[in-house]
mmCIF file of C-alpha atoms in Angstrom:
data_model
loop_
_atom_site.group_PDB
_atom_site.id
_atom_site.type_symbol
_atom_site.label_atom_id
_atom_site.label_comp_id
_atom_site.label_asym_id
_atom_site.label_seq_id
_atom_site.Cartn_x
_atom_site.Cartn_y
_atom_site.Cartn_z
ATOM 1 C CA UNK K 1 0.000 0.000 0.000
ATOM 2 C CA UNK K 2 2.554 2.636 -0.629
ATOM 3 C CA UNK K 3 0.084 5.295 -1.693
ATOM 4 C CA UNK K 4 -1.215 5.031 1.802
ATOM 5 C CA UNK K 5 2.671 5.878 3.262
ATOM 6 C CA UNK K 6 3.037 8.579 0.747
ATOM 7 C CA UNK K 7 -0.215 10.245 1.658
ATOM 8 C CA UNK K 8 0.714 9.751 5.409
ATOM 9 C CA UNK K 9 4.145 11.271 5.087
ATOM 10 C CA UNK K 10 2.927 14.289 3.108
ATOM 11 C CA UNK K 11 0.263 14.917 5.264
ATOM 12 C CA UNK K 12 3.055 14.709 8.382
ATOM 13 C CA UNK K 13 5.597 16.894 6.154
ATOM 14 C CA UNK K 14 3.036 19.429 4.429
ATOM 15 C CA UNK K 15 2.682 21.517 7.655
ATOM 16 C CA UNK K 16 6.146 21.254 8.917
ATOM 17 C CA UNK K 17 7.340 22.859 5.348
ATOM 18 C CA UNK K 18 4.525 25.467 5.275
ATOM 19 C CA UNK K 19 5.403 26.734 8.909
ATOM 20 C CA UNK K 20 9.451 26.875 7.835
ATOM 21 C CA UNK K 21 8.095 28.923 4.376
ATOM 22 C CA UNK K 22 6.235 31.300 6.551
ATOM 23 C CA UNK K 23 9.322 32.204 9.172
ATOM 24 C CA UNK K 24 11.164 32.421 6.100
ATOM 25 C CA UNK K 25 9.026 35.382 4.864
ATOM 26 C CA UNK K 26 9.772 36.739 8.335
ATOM 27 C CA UNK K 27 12.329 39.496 9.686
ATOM 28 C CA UNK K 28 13.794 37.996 12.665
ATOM 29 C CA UNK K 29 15.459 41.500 13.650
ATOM 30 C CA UNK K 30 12.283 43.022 13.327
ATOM 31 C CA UNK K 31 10.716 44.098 16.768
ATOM 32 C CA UNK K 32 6.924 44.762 17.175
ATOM 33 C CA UNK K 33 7.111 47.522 19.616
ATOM 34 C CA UNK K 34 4.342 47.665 22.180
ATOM 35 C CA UNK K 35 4.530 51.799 22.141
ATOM 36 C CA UNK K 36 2.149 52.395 19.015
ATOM 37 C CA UNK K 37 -1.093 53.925 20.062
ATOM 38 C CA UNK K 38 0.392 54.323 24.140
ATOM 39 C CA UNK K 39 1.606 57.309 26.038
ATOM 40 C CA UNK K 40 4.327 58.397 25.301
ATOM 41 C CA UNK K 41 7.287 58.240 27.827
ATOM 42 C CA UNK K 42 7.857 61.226 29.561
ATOM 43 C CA UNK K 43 11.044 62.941 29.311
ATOM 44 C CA UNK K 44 13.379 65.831 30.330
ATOM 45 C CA UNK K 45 16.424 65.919 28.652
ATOM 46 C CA UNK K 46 19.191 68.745 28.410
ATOM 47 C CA UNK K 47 19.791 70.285 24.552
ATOM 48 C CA UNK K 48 23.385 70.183 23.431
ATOM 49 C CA UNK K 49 25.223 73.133 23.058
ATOM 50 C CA UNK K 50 25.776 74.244 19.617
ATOM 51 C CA UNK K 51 29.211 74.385 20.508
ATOM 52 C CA UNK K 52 31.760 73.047 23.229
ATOM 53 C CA UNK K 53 33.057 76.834 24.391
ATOM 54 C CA UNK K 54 29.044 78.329 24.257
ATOM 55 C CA UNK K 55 27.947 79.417 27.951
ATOM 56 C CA UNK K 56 26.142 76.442 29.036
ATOM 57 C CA UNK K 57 22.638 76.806 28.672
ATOM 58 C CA UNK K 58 20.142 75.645 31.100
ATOM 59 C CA UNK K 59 17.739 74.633 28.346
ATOM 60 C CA UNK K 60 16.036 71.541 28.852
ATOM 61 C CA UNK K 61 13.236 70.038 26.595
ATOM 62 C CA UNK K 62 10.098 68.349 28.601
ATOM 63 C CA UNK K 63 7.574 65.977 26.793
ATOM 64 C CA UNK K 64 5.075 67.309 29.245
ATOM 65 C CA UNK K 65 5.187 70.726 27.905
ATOM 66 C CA UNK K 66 5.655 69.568 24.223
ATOM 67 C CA UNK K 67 1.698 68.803 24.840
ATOM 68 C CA UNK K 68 -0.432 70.260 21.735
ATOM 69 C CA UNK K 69 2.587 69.774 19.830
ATOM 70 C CA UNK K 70 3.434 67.087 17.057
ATOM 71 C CA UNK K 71 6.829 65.500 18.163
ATOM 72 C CA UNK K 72 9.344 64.187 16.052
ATOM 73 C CA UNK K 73 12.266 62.112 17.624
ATOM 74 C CA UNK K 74 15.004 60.631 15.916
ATOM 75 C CA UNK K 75 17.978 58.801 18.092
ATOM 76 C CA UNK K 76 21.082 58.934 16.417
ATOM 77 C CA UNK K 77 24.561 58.636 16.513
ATOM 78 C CA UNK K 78 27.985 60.004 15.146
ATOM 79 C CA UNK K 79 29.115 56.265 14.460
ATOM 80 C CA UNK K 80 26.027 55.404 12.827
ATOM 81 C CA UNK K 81 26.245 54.934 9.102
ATOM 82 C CA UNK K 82 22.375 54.197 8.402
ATOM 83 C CA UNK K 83 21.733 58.191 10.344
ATOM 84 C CA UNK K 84 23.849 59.501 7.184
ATOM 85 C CA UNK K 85 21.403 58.154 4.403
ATOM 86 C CA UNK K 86 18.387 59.399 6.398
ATOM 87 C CA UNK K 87 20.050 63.259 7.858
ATOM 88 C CA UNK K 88 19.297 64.582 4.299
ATOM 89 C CA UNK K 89 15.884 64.250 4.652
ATOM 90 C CA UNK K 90 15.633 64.997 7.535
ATOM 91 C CA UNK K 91 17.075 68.153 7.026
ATOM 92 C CA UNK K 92 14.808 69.326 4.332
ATOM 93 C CA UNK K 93 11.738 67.956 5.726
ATOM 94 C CA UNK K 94 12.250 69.517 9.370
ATOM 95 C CA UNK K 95 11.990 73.551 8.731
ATOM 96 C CA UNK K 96 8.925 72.555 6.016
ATOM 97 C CA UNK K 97 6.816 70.469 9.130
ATOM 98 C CA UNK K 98 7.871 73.392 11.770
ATOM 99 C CA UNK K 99 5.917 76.234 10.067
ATOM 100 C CA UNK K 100 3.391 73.495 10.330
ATOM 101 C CA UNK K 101 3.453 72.427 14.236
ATOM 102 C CA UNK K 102 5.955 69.897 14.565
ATOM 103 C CA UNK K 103 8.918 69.888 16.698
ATOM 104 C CA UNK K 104 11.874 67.842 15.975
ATOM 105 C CA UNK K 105 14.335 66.130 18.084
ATOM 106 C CA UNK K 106 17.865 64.494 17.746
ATOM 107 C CA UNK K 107 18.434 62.550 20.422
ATOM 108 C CA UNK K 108 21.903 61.443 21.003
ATOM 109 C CA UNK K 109 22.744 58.082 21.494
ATOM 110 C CA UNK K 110 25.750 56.658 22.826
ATOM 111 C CA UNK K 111 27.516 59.326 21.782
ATOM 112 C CA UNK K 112 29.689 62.327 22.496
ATOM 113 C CA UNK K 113 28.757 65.719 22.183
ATOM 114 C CA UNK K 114 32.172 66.286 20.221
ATOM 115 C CA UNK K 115 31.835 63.533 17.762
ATOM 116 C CA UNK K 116 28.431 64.987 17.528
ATOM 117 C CA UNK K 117 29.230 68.126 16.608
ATOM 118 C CA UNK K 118 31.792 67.412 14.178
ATOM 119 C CA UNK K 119 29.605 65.105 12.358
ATOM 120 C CA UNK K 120 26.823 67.257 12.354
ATOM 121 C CA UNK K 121 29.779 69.854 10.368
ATOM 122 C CA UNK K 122 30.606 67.591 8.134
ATOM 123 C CA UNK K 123 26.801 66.753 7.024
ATOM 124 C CA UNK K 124 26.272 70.447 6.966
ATOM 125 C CA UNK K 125 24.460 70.932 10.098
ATOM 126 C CA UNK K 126 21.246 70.343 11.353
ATOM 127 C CA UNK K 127 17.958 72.457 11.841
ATOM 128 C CA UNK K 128 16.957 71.477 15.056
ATOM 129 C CA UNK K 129 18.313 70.616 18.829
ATOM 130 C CA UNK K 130 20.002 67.584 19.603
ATOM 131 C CA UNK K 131 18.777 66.573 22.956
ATOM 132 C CA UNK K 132 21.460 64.534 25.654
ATOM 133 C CA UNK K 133 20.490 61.365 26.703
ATOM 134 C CA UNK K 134 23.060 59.994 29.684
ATOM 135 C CA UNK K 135 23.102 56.321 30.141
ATOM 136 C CA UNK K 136 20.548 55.640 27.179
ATOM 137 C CA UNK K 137 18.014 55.980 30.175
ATOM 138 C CA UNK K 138 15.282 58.026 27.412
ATOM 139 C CA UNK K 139 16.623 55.260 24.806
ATOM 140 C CA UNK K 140 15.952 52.227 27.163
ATOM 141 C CA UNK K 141 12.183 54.423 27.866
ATOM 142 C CA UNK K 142 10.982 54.091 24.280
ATOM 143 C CA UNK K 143 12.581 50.566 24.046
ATOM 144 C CA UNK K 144 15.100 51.327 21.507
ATOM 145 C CA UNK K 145 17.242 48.661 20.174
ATOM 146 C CA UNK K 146 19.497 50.609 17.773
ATOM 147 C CA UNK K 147 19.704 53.495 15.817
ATOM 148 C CA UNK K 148 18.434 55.047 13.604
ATOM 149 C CA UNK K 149 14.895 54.746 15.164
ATOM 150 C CA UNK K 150 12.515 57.830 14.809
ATOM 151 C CA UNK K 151 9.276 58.585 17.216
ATOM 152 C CA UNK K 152 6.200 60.614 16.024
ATOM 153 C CA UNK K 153 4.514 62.036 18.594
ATOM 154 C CA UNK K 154 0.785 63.148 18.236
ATOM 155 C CA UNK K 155 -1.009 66.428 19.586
ATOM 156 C CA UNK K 156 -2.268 64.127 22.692
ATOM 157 C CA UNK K 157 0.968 62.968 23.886
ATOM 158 C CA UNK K 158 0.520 59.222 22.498
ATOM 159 C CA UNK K 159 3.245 57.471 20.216
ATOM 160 C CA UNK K 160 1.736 57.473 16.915
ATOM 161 C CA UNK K 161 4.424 55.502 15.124
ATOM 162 C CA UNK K 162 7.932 53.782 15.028
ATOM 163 C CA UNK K 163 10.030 53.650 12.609
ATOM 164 C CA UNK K 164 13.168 51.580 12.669
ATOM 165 C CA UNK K 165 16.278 52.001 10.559
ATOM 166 C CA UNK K 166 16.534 55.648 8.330
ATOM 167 C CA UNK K 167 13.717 57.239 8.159
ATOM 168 C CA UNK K 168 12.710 58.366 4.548
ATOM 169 C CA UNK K 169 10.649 61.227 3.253
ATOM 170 C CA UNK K 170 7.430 58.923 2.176
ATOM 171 C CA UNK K 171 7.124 57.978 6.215
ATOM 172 C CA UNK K 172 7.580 61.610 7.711
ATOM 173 C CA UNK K 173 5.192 63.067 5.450
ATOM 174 C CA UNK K 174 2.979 60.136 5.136
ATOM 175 C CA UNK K 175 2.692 60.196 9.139
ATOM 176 C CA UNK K 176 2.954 63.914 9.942
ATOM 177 C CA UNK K 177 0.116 64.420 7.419
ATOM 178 C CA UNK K 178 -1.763 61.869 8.773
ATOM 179 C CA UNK K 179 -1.274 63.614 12.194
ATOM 180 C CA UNK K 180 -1.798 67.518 10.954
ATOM 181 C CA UNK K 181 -5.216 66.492 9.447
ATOM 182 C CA UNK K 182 -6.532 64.679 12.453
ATOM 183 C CA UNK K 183 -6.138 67.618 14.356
ATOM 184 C CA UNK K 184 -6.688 66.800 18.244
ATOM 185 C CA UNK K 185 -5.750 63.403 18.683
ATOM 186 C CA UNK K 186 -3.861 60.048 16.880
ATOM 187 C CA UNK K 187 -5.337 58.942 13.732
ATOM 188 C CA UNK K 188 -4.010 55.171 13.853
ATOM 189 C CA UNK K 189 -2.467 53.869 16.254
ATOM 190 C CA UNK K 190 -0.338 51.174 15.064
ATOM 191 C CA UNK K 191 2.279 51.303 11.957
ATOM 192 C CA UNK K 192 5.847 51.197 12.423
ATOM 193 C CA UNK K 193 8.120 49.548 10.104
ATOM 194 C CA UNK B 1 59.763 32.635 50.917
ATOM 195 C CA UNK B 2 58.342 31.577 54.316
ATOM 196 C CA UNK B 3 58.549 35.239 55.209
ATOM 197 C CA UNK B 4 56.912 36.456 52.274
ATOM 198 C CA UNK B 5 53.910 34.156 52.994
ATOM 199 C CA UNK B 6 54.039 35.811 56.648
ATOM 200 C CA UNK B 7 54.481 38.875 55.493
ATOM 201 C CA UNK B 8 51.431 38.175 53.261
ATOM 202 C CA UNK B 9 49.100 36.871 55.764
ATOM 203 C CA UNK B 10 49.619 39.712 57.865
ATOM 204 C CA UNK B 11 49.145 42.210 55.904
ATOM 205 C CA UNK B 12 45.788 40.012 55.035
ATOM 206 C CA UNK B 13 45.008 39.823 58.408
ATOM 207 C CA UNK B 14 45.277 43.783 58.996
ATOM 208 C CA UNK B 15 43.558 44.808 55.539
ATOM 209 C CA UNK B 16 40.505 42.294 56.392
ATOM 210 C CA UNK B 17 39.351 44.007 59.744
ATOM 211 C CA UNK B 18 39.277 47.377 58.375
ATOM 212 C CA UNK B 19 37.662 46.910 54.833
ATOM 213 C CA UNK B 20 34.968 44.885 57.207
ATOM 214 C CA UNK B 21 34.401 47.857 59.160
ATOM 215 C CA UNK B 22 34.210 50.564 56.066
ATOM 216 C CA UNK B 23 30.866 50.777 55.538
ATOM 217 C CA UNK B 24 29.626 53.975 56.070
ATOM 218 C CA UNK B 25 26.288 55.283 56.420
ATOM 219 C CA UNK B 26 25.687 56.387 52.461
ATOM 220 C CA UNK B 27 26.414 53.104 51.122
ATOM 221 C CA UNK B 28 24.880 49.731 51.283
ATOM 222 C CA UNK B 29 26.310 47.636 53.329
ATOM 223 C CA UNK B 30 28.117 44.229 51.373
ATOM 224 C CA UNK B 31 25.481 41.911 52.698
ATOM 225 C CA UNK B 32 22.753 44.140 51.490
ATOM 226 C CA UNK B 33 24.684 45.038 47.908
ATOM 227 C CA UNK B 34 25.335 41.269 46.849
ATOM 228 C CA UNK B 35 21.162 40.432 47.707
ATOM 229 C CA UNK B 36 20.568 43.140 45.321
ATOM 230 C CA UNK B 37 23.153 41.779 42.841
ATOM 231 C CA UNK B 38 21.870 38.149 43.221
ATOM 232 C CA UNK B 39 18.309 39.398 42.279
ATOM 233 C CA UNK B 40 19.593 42.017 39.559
ATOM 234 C CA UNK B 41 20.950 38.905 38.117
ATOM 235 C CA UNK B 42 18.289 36.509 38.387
ATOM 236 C CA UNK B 43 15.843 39.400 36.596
ATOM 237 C CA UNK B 44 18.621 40.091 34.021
ATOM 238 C CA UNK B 45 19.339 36.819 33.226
ATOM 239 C CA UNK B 46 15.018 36.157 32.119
ATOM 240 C CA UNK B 47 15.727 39.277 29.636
ATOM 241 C CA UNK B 48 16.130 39.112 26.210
ATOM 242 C CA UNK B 49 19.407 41.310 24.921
ATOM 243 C CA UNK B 50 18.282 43.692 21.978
ATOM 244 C CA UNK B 51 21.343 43.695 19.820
ATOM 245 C CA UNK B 52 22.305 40.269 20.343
ATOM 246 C CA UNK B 53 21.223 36.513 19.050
ATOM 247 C CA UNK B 54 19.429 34.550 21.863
ATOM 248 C CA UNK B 55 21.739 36.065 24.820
ATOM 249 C CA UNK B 56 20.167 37.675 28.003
ATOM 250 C CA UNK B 57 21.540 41.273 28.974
ATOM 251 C CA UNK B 58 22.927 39.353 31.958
ATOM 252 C CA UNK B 59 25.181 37.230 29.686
ATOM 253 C CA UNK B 60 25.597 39.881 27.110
ATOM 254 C CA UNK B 61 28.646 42.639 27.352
ATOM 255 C CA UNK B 62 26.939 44.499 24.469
ATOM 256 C CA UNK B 63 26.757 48.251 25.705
ATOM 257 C CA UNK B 64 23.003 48.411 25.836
ATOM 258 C CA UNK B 65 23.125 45.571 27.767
ATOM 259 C CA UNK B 66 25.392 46.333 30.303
ATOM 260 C CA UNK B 67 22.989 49.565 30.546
ATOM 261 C CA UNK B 68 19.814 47.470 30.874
ATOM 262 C CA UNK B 69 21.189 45.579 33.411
ATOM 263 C CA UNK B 70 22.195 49.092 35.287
ATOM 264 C CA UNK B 71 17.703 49.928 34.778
ATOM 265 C CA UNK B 72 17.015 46.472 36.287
ATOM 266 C CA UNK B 73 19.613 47.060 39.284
ATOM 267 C CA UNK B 74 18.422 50.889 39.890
ATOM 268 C CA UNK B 75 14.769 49.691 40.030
ATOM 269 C CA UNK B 76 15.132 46.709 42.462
ATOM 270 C CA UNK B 77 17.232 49.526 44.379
ATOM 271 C CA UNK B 78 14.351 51.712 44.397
ATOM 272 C CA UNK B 79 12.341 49.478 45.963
ATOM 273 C CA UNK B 80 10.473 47.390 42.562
ATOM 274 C CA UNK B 81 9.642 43.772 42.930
ATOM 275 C CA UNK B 82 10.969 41.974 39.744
ATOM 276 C CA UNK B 83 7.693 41.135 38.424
ATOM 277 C CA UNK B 84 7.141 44.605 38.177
ATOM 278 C CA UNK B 85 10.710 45.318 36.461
ATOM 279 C CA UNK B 86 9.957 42.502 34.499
ATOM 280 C CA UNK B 87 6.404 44.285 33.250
ATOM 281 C CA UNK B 88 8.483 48.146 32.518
ATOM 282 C CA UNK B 89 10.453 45.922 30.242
ATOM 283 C CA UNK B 90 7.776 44.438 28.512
ATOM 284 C CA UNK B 91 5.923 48.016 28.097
ATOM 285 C CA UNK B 92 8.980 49.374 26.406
ATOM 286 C CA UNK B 93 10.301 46.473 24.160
ATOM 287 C CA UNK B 94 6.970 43.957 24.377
ATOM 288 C CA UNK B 95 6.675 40.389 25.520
ATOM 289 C CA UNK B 96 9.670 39.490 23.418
ATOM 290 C CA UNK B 97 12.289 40.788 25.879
ATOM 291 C CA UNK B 98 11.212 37.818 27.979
ATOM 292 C CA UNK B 99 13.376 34.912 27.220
ATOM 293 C CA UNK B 100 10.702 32.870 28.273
ATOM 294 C CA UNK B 101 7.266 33.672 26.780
ATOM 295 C CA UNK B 102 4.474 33.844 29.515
ATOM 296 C CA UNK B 103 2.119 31.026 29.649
ATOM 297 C CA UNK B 104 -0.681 33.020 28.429
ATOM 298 C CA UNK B 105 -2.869 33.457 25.356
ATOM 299 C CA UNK B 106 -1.125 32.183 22.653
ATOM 300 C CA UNK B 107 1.701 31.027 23.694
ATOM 301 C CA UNK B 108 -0.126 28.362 25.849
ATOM 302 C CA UNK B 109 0.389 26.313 23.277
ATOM 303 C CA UNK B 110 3.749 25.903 23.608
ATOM 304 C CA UNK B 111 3.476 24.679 26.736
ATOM 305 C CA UNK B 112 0.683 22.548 26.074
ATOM 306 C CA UNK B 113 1.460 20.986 22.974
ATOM 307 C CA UNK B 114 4.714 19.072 23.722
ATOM 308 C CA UNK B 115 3.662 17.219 26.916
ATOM 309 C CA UNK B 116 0.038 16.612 24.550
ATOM 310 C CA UNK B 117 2.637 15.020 22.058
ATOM 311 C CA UNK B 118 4.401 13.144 24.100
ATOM 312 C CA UNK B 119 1.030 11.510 25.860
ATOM 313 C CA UNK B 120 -0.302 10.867 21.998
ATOM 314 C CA UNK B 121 3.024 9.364 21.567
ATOM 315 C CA UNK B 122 2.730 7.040 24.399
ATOM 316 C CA UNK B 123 -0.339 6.104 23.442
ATOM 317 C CA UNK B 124 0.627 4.832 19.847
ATOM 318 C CA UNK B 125 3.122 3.061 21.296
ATOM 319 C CA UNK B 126 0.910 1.038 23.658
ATOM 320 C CA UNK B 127 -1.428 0.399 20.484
ATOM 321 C CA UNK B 128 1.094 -0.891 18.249
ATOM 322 C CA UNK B 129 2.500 -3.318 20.464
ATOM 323 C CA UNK B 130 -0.729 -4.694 21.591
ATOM 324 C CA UNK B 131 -1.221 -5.124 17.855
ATOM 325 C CA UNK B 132 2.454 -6.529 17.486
ATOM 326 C CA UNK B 133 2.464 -8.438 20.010
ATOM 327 C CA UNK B 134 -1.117 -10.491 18.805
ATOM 328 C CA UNK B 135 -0.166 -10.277 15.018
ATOM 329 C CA UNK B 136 3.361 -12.197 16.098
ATOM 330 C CA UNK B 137 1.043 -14.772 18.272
ATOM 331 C CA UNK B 138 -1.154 -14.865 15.475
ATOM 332 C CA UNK B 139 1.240 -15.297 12.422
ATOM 333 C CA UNK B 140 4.988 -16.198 13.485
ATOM 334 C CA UNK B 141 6.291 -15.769 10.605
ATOM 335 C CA UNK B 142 6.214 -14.207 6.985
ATOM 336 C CA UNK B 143 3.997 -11.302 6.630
ATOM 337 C CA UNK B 144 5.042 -7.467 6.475
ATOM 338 C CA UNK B 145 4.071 -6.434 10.097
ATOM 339 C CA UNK B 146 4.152 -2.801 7.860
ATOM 340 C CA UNK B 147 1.884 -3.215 5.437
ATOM 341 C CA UNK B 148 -0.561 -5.000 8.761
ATOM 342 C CA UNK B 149 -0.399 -1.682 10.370
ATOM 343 C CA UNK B 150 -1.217 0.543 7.261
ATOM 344 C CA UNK B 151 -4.501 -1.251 6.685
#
């Protein structure tokens, strides 16, 4: 009877081999953050100075009074070659959304205000403040696992998206649109990528 | 070389007293620092490490690691039970910073399955040699004991 075995060994083999397709089709490096559609993590964090010899500035940036506002954070590094392919847009997109409402963040990770400086020279600066992060303690707060990683914050405080890896102009205006238009509060709570 | 071993005990003997007696009022005392070690480890060691493959941020020397193990320390410190460590962690990064998933929802099944397996298992077993052991009483010799159990 070997039609029976055959039958009985695809039938025992079929599912195994589907299951292995499927995690194929899957990222294992990919995360699903829980933050999506929460609160997001308050924070306080001091703003780098522009430069190492400016008078040190007492400015510090508060999520709590960032309420009302859009916010856009991106964590990035010096040493971080992916944060060069996304600074460019970055950089054009960030006066544009401001006129608009929307706040944008560096926030420095695992880095040195130096090497921070000098890198933000050499890819011909950057229109808005880098905020300090000591010990990665706002990092470990929004559950970061590398860099790049941007944040978009909605008008009521909640994480509206993630975004791993650089960040490209389709996403920022895609979600900042998305975010202008709803007015008030987050339109969908979810994406990420 | 006698001396020297002396000589070393001594100086032992005098360093031991004193570094027993140093601590002061600001910091823990050694007892109290290695319980909150001991439990910083056994918390770390049930988290997954972000940059890493399959390591927990108490095995891993990876940077963030070393820095999530400094949150888990500073919140048992503060006064946190671990369960409630545990649950920060899984707010931030979700249930997959727990090396091992809760048995909950879902993931039930992987508890459930594998001791279900095993009992099916056992139970084939049983069946097939009851059947063995009549077809070989039945029929000593010749037929495909194979082809018996496929029909």
């Amino acid at each position: 009877m070997n039609w029976k075995r055959a039958t009985i060994a695809l039938l025992a083999t079929t599912p195994i081999l589907a299951l292995f397709a499927f995690g194929l089709t899957r990222d294992p490096r990919e995360i699903p953050s829980p933050l999506p559609g929460r609160d997001a993590p308050a924070f306080a964090m001091a703003v780098m100075p522009p430069a190492a010899d400016a008078p040190a500035t007492s400015d510090t940036v508060r999520l709590a009074e960032q309420r009302g506002k859009i916010v856009v954070m991106n964590f990035y590094a010096s040493w971080c070659l992916a944060c060069r392919d996304e600074h460019p847009v970055l950089q054009a997109l960030a006066p544009e959304y401001r006129d608009k409402g929307v706040e944008f963040y560096g926030v420095m990770y695992k880095d040195s205000p130096d090497a921070l400086r000098r890198w933000i020279a050499e890819m011909g600066g950057q229109p808005y403040p880098t905020l300090v992060d000591p010990g990665a303690r706002t990092a470990i707060d929004y559950g970061l696992y590398g860099v790049p990683e941007t944040f978009f914050i909605g008008r009521d405080g909640r994480v509206a998206r993630k975004h791993v890896g650089p960040v490209t102009r389709d996403v920022i205006r895609a979600t900042l649109d998305s975010l202008l238009a709803a007015g008030g509060g987050t339109p969908e709570a979810g994406g990420g990528a | 070389m006698r001396n020297v071993i002396a000589i070393g005990l001594a100086l032992l003997a005098a360093i031991g007293p004193i570094d027993a007696q140093a601590p002061s009022a600001s910091r823990p005392t050694p007892a109290a620092d290695s319980l909150l070690d001991a439990r910083t480890r056994e918390v770390a060691s049930g988290l997954r490490c972000p940059v890493c493959q399959g390591e927990s941020i108490e095995q891993s020397p990876a940077e963030l690691a070393v820095e999530l193990k400094g949150v888990v320390r500073e919140q048992l410190a503060a006064g946190r039970t671990p369960e409630q460590v545990r649950e920060y962690f899984v707010a931030r990064y979700g249930e997959w910073i727990l090396l091992e998933p809760r048995p909950t929802g879902f993931n039930a099944t992987l508890y459930l399955v594998p001791p279900l397996l095993l009992l099916g298992g056992a139970v084939v077993i049983v069946v097939l040699l009851r059947r063995w052991t009549r077809a070989g009483a039945a029929q000593p010799a010749g037929a495909s004991l194979d082809d018996e159990l496929l029909d």
